[in-house]
Amino acid sequence: MSIANAGRVLFGRTPKLTRNLAQISSLKFYSSQMPKYEFVKTEKVGENQNIAVITLDRMKGLNLLNNTVINEVNDAVFKFDKDDSVSVLILTGSEKAFAAGADVKDMQVMDYSQAVKEEFLESWTAISKTRKPLIGAVNGYALGGGCELALMCDIIYAGEKAQFAQPEITIGTMPGAGGTQRLTRNMGLSKAMEMVLTGNYMNAVEAEKAGLVSKIFPPDQLLAETIKLAEKIASHSPLIISMAKKSVHIAYETTLKQGLQFERTSFYGTFATADRKEGMTAFVEKRAPKYINE
Ligand code: DAK
């Protein structure tokens, strides 16, 4: 389902395209003036136009990844991350593929010194640093670097036909953008090791069972359902959302003791915010909260 159709399903109207999107060719613009990218489409959707959808669009929907694609994704993600009118980001691809991985034809001709000197694919993990929630909506293939891109999202919703794999082993290499680390943390040693050492595909049902994805939907409903999730998240305070997101991520990076300490400090920190006060006051006064992101 296209973004426009997803918007119609949810809101009965076509979401507005980001202003001047088609005319802007420089990468210098921010927020509502998003640049025109070669392989990435951007749009703001939702009842409050506060959900940013970033859609990969390369090679007839296969969405093969290279530095240009990743730089464009990074650029779009970081612009929306800084845009106060946007609360939640969605990264998606086509019905055929979220992304079928790095372009093997580029890598085939590369040698070690070139890879090191050019810092090949160096910027690929940058999007994992976003402050705002980033939701992956994965239809079709998520292979190699495509699977790793999905793993950098905070939540993954998948279409029923989604297929996840780290097939690098079948072409004489191994995952290089977090696959061996994030898969292992997400689904444990045995399942991650099997995926990495065999290159076997994991379908959507298996991926949900393994905890890789939260929910699965018919492919044509995936984006609409993901936007619904994004809007639910966006109804909360953006400031507190970013604090909670960071705290969940800390669980992957520290000991339990340090993580609990971080969580406690962050929890106390919410009491220094206007939004915590508003949230609790609204509850007591039996009304909807009005958050100001402070
Ligand atoms: N690279 C280059 N070309 C590809 C490709 C790929 N990954 N995937 C597909 N193609 C090309 C095919 O060669 C074919 O080209 P033509 O014959 O038309 O010229 C065209 O796309 C259509 O493909 P198929 O005919 O195979 O189409 P099917 O629908 O039958 O199959 C498929 C689609 C995606 C299942 C299949 O093509 C496939 O298995 N592709 C290979 C997928 C793969 O191995 N992906 C992982 C690549 S390794 C790093 C960051 C990232 C990475 C590494 C390091 N750092 C931060 C250091 C990432 C590495 C990878 O992703």
Tab-separated table of C-alpha atoms and ligand atoms in Angstrom:
chain	number	residue	atom	x	y	z
A	1	MET	CA	0.000	0.000	0.000
A	2	SER	CA	1.305	3.458	-0.864
A	3	ILE	CA	1.715	6.142	1.768
A	4	ALA	CA	-1.155	8.065	0.211
A	5	ASN	CA	-3.420	5.016	0.437
A	6	ALA	CA	-2.324	4.286	3.984
A	7	GLY	CA	-3.213	7.872	4.838
A	8	ARG	CA	-6.621	7.494	3.180
A	9	VAL	CA	-7.334	4.320	5.149
A	10	LEU	CA	-6.478	6.094	8.370
A	11	PHE	CA	-7.752	9.598	7.796
A	12	GLY	CA	-9.994	9.462	4.750
A	13	ARG	CA	-7.830	11.935	2.877
A	14	THR	CA	-4.505	12.163	1.132
A	15	PRO	CA	-1.631	13.181	3.423
A	16	LYS	CA	0.005	16.382	2.284
A	17	LEU	CA	3.334	15.974	0.571
A	18	THR	CA	6.104	17.818	2.293
A	19	ARG	CA	6.048	21.329	0.899
A	20	ASN	CA	8.131	21.913	-2.204
A	21	LEU	CA	9.583	18.425	-1.938
A	22	ALA	CA	9.813	18.009	-5.662
A	23	GLN	CA	11.491	21.323	-6.312
A	24	ILE	CA	14.223	21.340	-3.711
A	25	SER	CA	17.490	19.957	-4.986
A	26	SER	CA	20.005	21.118	-2.388
A	27	LEU	CA	20.648	19.097	0.784
A	28	LYS	CA	20.777	22.261	2.884
A	29	PHE	CA	17.105	22.551	3.868
A	30	TYR	CA	15.512	21.434	7.113
A	31	SER	CA	12.128	20.374	8.492
A	32	SER	CA	9.241	21.098	6.142
A	33	GLN	CA	11.700	21.834	3.358
A	34	MET	CA	13.150	18.387	2.903
A	35	PRO	CA	15.591	17.908	0.040
A	36	LYS	CA	14.765	15.882	-3.010
A	37	TYR	CA	16.747	12.684	-2.701
A	38	GLU	CA	17.642	10.257	-5.454
A	39	PHE	CA	16.745	6.985	-3.710
A	40	VAL	CA	14.649	8.028	-0.736
A	41	LYS	CA	11.165	9.544	-0.509
A	42	THR	CA	10.043	11.534	2.492
A	43	GLU	CA	6.602	12.542	3.615
A	44	LYS	CA	4.836	13.770	6.727
A	45	VAL	CA	1.622	11.913	7.500
A	46	GLY	CA	-0.933	11.481	10.272
A	47	GLU	CA	-3.780	13.536	11.588
A	48	ASN	CA	-1.315	16.054	12.998
A	49	GLN	CA	1.221	15.637	10.185
A	50	ASN	CA	3.762	14.706	12.850
A	51	ILE	CA	4.819	11.293	11.573
A	52	ALA	CA	7.699	11.230	9.080
A	53	VAL	CA	7.777	8.360	6.608
A	54	ILE	CA	11.091	7.661	4.880
A	55	THR	CA	10.731	5.229	1.984
A	56	LEU	CA	13.629	3.501	0.242
A	57	ASP	CA	13.188	3.522	-3.511
A	58	ARG	CA	15.978	1.990	-5.563
A	59	MET	CA	16.313	-0.710	-8.247
A	60	LYS	CA	12.636	-1.479	-8.860
A	61	GLY	CA	11.855	-1.987	-5.209
A	62	LEU	CA	14.821	-4.229	-4.374
A	63	ASN	CA	16.342	-1.272	-2.556
A	64	LEU	CA	19.957	-2.313	-2.841
A	65	LEU	CA	22.028	-0.269	-0.441
A	66	ASN	CA	25.157	1.734	-1.135
A	67	ASN	CA	26.789	4.773	0.423
A	68	THR	CA	24.538	7.177	-1.481
A	69	VAL	CA	21.365	5.472	-0.263
A	70	ILE	CA	22.616	5.285	3.306
A	71	ASN	CA	23.778	8.911	3.269
A	72	GLU	CA	20.339	9.950	2.049
A	73	VAL	CA	18.607	7.860	4.722
A	74	ASN	CA	20.896	9.361	7.367
A	75	ASP	CA	20.271	12.866	6.097
A	76	ALA	CA	16.484	12.426	6.108
A	77	VAL	CA	16.494	10.755	9.515
A	78	PHE	CA	18.633	13.448	11.129
A	79	LYS	CA	16.624	16.282	9.581
A	80	PHE	CA	13.385	14.794	10.920
A	81	ASP	CA	15.084	14.088	14.248
A	82	LYS	CA	15.740	17.836	14.554
A	83	ASP	CA	12.327	18.894	13.257
A	84	ASP	CA	10.096	19.809	16.218
A	85	SER	CA	6.950	19.225	14.182
A	86	VAL	CA	7.845	15.518	13.837
A	87	SER	CA	7.420	13.103	16.749
A	88	VAL	CA	8.029	9.643	15.302
A	89	LEU	CA	9.913	8.358	12.239
A	90	ILE	CA	9.014	5.372	10.074
A	91	LEU	CA	11.503	3.693	7.745
A	92	THR	CA	10.060	1.464	5.042
A	93	GLY	CA	10.720	0.006	1.593
A	94	SER	CA	8.582	-1.583	-1.103
A	95	GLU	CA	6.275	-4.602	-0.959
A	96	LYS	CA	9.070	-6.612	-2.607
A	97	ALA	CA	11.855	-5.580	-0.286
A	98	PHE	CA	12.600	-3.443	2.710
A	99	ALA	CA	16.175	-3.717	1.397
A	100	ALA	CA	17.927	-6.681	-0.229
A	101	GLY	CA	21.294	-5.675	1.204
A	102	ALA	CA	24.425	-3.974	0.021
A	103	ASP	CA	25.129	-3.960	-3.682
A	104	VAL	CA	27.279	-7.052	-4.130
A	105	LYS	CA	28.492	-5.752	-7.502
A	106	ASP	CA	30.105	-2.789	-5.696
A	107	MET	CA	31.738	-5.055	-3.124
A	108	GLN	CA	32.938	-7.658	-5.598
A	109	VAL	CA	35.651	-5.354	-6.945
A	110	MET	CA	36.798	-4.019	-3.586
A	111	ASP	CA	39.984	-5.049	-1.803
A	112	TYR	CA	40.969	-4.796	1.858
A	113	SER	CA	43.062	-1.643	1.675
A	114	GLN	CA	40.374	0.158	-0.305
A	115	ALA	CA	37.682	-0.871	2.216
A	116	VAL	CA	39.797	0.425	5.109
A	117	LYS	CA	41.042	3.589	3.404
A	118	GLU	CA	37.600	4.592	2.137
A	119	GLU	CA	35.983	3.584	5.431
A	120	PHE	CA	33.601	1.542	3.278
A	121	LEU	CA	30.004	1.725	4.541
A	122	GLU	CA	31.295	3.596	7.585
A	123	SER	CA	28.165	5.686	8.109
A	124	TRP	CA	25.758	2.739	8.000
A	125	THR	CA	25.030	2.558	11.693
A	126	ALA	CA	24.453	6.291	12.225
A	127	ILE	CA	20.649	6.106	12.330
A	128	SER	CA	20.785	4.079	15.524
A	129	LYS	CA	21.626	7.383	17.244
A	130	THR	CA	18.260	9.079	16.683
A	131	ARG	CA	16.591	10.680	19.680
A	132	LYS	CA	13.069	10.101	18.347
A	133	PRO	CA	11.519	6.651	17.955
A	134	LEU	CA	12.291	5.040	14.608
A	135	ILE	CA	9.895	2.296	13.510
A	136	GLY	CA	10.780	-0.135	10.730
A	137	ALA	CA	7.886	-1.242	8.507
A	138	VAL	CA	9.308	-4.288	6.741
A	139	ASN	CA	7.647	-5.879	3.735
A	140	GLY	CA	9.451	-8.480	1.620
A	141	TYR	CA	13.198	-9.056	1.802
A	142	ALA	CA	15.326	-7.636	4.601
A	143	LEU	CA	18.663	-9.203	3.709
A	144	GLY	CA	22.206	-8.539	4.863
A	145	GLY	CA	22.629	-4.800	5.311
A	146	GLY	CA	18.841	-4.538	4.844
A	147	CYS	CA	18.247	-6.782	7.837
A	148	GLU	CA	20.818	-4.772	9.778
A	149	LEU	CA	19.057	-1.538	8.824
A	150	ALA	CA	15.801	-2.965	10.190
A	151	LEU	CA	17.626	-4.023	13.364
A	152	MET	CA	18.637	-0.383	13.928
A	153	CYS	CA	14.960	0.556	14.235
A	154	ASP	CA	13.470	0.758	17.723
A	155	ILE	CA	10.393	-1.269	16.803
A	156	ILE	CA	9.822	-3.504	13.771
A	157	TYR	CA	6.384	-4.183	12.303
A	158	ALA	CA	6.439	-6.676	9.428
A	159	GLY	CA	4.267	-7.721	6.525
A	160	GLU	CA	3.239	-11.390	6.390
A	161	LYS	CA	5.640	-11.996	3.503
A	162	ALA	CA	8.678	-10.397	5.129
A	163	GLN	CA	11.880	-12.440	5.033
A	164	PHE	CA	14.870	-11.698	7.232
A	165	ALA	CA	18.356	-13.083	6.613
A	166	GLN	CA	22.069	-12.436	6.971
A	167	PRO	CA	23.191	-14.211	3.784
A	168	GLU	CA	26.720	-12.737	3.777
A	169	ILE	CA	28.197	-16.133	4.649
A	170	THR	CA	26.951	-17.469	1.292
A	171	ILE	CA	29.059	-14.908	-0.565
A	172	GLY	CA	32.249	-15.402	1.424
A	173	THR	CA	31.882	-12.673	4.005
A	174	MET	CA	29.985	-11.932	7.205
A	175	PRO	CA	27.647	-9.249	8.589
A	176	GLY	CA	29.376	-5.878	8.991
A	177	ALA	CA	26.701	-3.436	10.177
A	178	GLY	CA	25.655	-4.964	13.472
A	179	GLY	CA	24.047	-8.271	12.439
A	180	THR	CA	26.187	-10.483	14.658
A	181	GLN	CA	25.652	-8.160	17.626
A	182	ARG	CA	22.048	-6.970	17.411
A	183	LEU	CA	20.587	-10.314	16.301
A	184	THR	CA	22.307	-12.038	19.202
A	185	ARG	CA	20.981	-9.502	21.685
A	186	ASN	CA	17.487	-9.681	20.149
A	187	MET	CA	16.987	-13.418	19.798
A	188	GLY	CA	19.788	-15.095	21.738
A	189	LEU	CA	22.843	-17.089	20.755
A	190	SER	CA	21.375	-20.163	19.099
A	191	LYS	CA	18.960	-18.494	16.656
A	192	ALA	CA	21.396	-15.678	15.815
A	193	MET	CA	24.251	-18.100	15.271
A	194	GLU	CA	22.092	-20.261	13.005
A	195	MET	CA	21.105	-17.257	10.898
A	196	VAL	CA	24.654	-15.912	10.625
A	197	LEU	CA	26.325	-19.260	9.900
A	198	THR	CA	23.755	-20.626	7.440
A	199	GLY	CA	22.365	-17.508	5.750
A	200	ASN	CA	18.927	-19.126	6.200
A	201	TYR	CA	15.850	-16.953	5.812
A	202	MET	CA	13.529	-16.321	8.724
A	203	ASN	CA	9.917	-15.630	7.742
A	204	ALA	CA	7.639	-13.117	9.439
A	205	VAL	CA	5.960	-15.637	11.751
A	206	GLU	CA	9.342	-17.024	12.886
A	207	ALA	CA	10.664	-13.489	13.305
A	208	GLU	CA	7.728	-12.535	15.497
A	209	LYS	CA	8.186	-15.695	17.546
A	210	ALA	CA	11.898	-14.935	17.928
A	211	GLY	CA	11.156	-11.398	19.155
A	212	LEU	CA	12.712	-9.737	16.127
A	213	VAL	CA	9.423	-8.082	15.158
A	214	SER	CA	6.563	-6.893	17.365
A	215	LYS	CA	3.607	-7.593	15.097
A	216	ILE	CA	2.801	-8.823	11.620
A	217	PHE	CA	0.109	-7.636	9.235
A	218	PRO	CA	-1.125	-8.291	5.684
A	219	PRO	CA	1.346	-6.461	3.405
A	220	ASP	CA	-1.201	-3.885	2.217
A	221	GLN	CA	-2.081	-2.923	5.802
A	222	LEU	CA	1.458	-2.744	7.159
A	223	LEU	CA	2.082	0.952	6.624
A	224	ALA	CA	-1.335	2.042	7.900
A	225	GLU	CA	-0.859	-0.061	11.043
A	226	THR	CA	2.639	1.315	11.520
A	227	ILE	CA	1.331	4.876	11.219
A	228	LYS	CA	-1.333	4.024	13.833
A	229	LEU	CA	1.401	2.828	16.188
A	230	ALA	CA	3.462	5.946	15.490
A	231	GLU	CA	0.473	8.179	16.242
A	232	LYS	CA	-0.174	6.410	19.525
A	233	ILE	CA	3.451	6.993	20.541
A	234	ALA	CA	3.293	10.581	19.270
A	235	SER	CA	0.355	11.313	21.585
A	236	HIS	CA	2.796	11.267	24.515
A	237	SER	CA	5.394	13.865	25.488
A	238	PRO	CA	8.248	13.930	22.935
A	239	LEU	CA	10.716	14.785	25.672
A	240	ILE	CA	9.711	11.876	27.896
A	241	ILE	CA	9.550	9.537	24.886
A	242	SER	CA	13.196	10.282	24.097
A	243	MET	CA	14.189	9.696	27.739
A	244	ALA	CA	12.331	6.370	27.841
A	245	LYS	CA	13.808	5.297	24.494
A	246	LYS	CA	17.313	5.996	25.710
A	247	SER	CA	16.708	4.052	28.884
A	248	VAL	CA	15.505	0.980	26.966
A	249	HIS	CA	18.594	1.137	24.729
A	250	ILE	CA	20.877	1.381	27.735
A	251	ALA	CA	19.706	-2.146	28.622
A	252	TYR	CA	21.735	-3.372	25.640
A	253	GLU	CA	24.882	-1.507	26.557
A	254	THR	CA	25.436	-1.807	30.305
A	255	THR	CA	25.172	-4.159	33.241
A	256	LEU	CA	21.764	-4.530	34.901
A	257	LYS	CA	23.033	-2.541	37.887
A	258	GLN	CA	24.154	0.390	35.705
A	259	GLY	CA	20.989	0.176	33.626
A	260	LEU	CA	18.762	0.323	36.690
A	261	GLN	CA	20.740	3.300	37.965
A	262	PHE	CA	20.335	5.069	34.613
A	263	GLU	CA	16.605	4.325	34.615
A	264	ARG	CA	16.179	5.639	38.175
A	265	THR	CA	18.070	8.858	37.364
A	266	SER	CA	15.983	9.338	34.210
A	267	PHE	CA	12.776	8.683	36.150
A	268	TYR	CA	13.702	11.340	38.711
A	269	GLY	CA	14.655	13.572	35.790
A	270	THR	CA	11.084	13.480	34.468
A	271	PHE	CA	10.081	15.338	37.645
A	272	ALA	CA	12.085	18.326	36.404
A	273	THR	CA	9.906	18.571	33.294
A	274	ALA	CA	6.708	20.491	32.604
A	275	ASP	CA	5.332	17.499	30.688
A	276	ARG	CA	5.528	15.163	33.721
A	277	LYS	CA	3.579	17.722	35.736
A	278	GLU	CA	1.043	18.178	32.946
A	279	GLY	CA	0.615	14.405	32.477
A	280	MET	CA	-0.142	13.763	36.126
A	281	THR	CA	-2.281	16.893	36.525
A	282	ALA	CA	-4.323	15.929	33.475
A	283	PHE	CA	-4.861	12.465	34.954
A	284	VAL	CA	-6.059	13.897	38.261
A	285	GLU	CA	-8.292	16.442	36.484
A	286	LYS	CA	-9.654	13.703	34.193
A	287	ARG	CA	-8.726	15.482	30.956
A	288	ALA	CA	-6.363	14.860	28.049
A	289	PRO	CA	-2.806	16.149	28.640
A	290	LYS	CA	-1.367	18.958	26.529
A	291	TYR	CA	2.358	18.365	26.277
A	292	ILE	CA	4.806	21.131	25.397
A	293	ASN	CA	8.023	19.083	24.984
A	294	GLU	CA	9.639	20.741	27.993
B	1	DAK	N1	23.667	-6.874	-4.934
B	1	DAK	C1	23.748	-6.697	-6.282
B	1	DAK	N2	22.781	-7.095	-7.145
B	1	DAK	C2	21.705	-7.711	-6.616
B	1	DAK	C3	21.556	-7.935	-5.220
B	1	DAK	C4	22.606	-7.463	-4.352
B	1	DAK	N3	22.535	-7.573	-3.025
B	1	DAK	N4	20.374	-8.540	-5.018
B	1	DAK	C5	19.804	-8.686	-6.238
B	1	DAK	N5	20.592	-8.194	-7.198
B	1	DAK	C6	20.337	-8.117	-8.637
B	1	DAK	C7	20.430	-9.497	-9.277
B	1	DAK	O1	21.770	-9.797	-9.584
B	1	DAK	C8	19.566	-9.298	-10.510
B	1	DAK	O2	20.329	-8.553	-11.451
B	1	DAK	P1	20.154	-8.795	-13.044
B	1	DAK	O3	20.378	-10.269	-13.255
B	1	DAK	O4	18.741	-8.373	-13.342
B	1	DAK	O5	21.207	-7.929	-13.645
B	1	DAK	C9	18.453	-8.361	-10.010
B	1	DAK	O6	18.985	-7.730	-8.846
B	1	DAK	C10	17.204	-9.114	-9.606
B	1	DAK	O7	17.583	-10.166	-8.735
B	1	DAK	P2	17.026	-11.647	-8.888
B	1	DAK	O8	16.834	-12.008	-10.317
B	1	DAK	O9	17.885	-12.536	-8.065
B	1	DAK	O10	15.573	-11.489	-8.245
B	1	DAK	P3	14.790	-12.509	-7.328
B	1	DAK	O11	13.478	-11.861	-7.066
B	1	DAK	O12	14.799	-13.878	-7.934
B	1	DAK	O13	15.636	-12.604	-5.962
B	1	DAK	C11	16.816	-11.735	-4.057
B	1	DAK	C12	15.766	-11.480	-5.159
B	1	DAK	C13	17.001	-10.404	-3.334
B	1	DAK	C14	16.294	-12.782	-3.056
B	1	DAK	C15	18.134	-12.262	-4.664
B	1	DAK	O14	18.492	-11.418	-5.745
B	1	DAK	C16	19.274	-12.312	-3.679
B	1	DAK	O15	19.417	-13.267	-2.923
B	1	DAK	N6	20.100	-11.269	-3.694
B	1	DAK	C17	21.301	-11.217	-2.868
B	1	DAK	C18	20.974	-10.723	-1.468
B	1	DAK	C19	22.201	-10.634	-0.581
B	1	DAK	O16	23.068	-11.476	-0.603
B	1	DAK	N7	22.235	-9.591	0.226
B	1	DAK	C20	23.305	-9.364	1.181
B	1	DAK	C21	24.424	-8.624	0.514
B	1	DAK	S1	25.815	-8.360	1.602
B	1	DAK	C22	28.774	-2.852	6.348
B	1	DAK	C23	27.466	-2.532	6.156
B	1	DAK	C24	26.651	-3.330	5.401
B	1	DAK	C25	27.101	-4.475	4.811
B	1	DAK	C26	28.424	-4.818	5.028
B	1	DAK	C27	29.261	-4.020	5.778
B	1	DAK	N8	29.638	-2.027	7.127
B	1	DAK	C28	29.091	-0.960	7.974
B	1	DAK	C29	31.067	-2.241	7.169
B	1	DAK	C30	26.172	-5.269	4.027
B	1	DAK	C31	26.439	-6.367	3.325
B	1	DAK	C32	25.372	-7.021	2.536
B	1	DAK	O17	24.230	-6.636	2.542
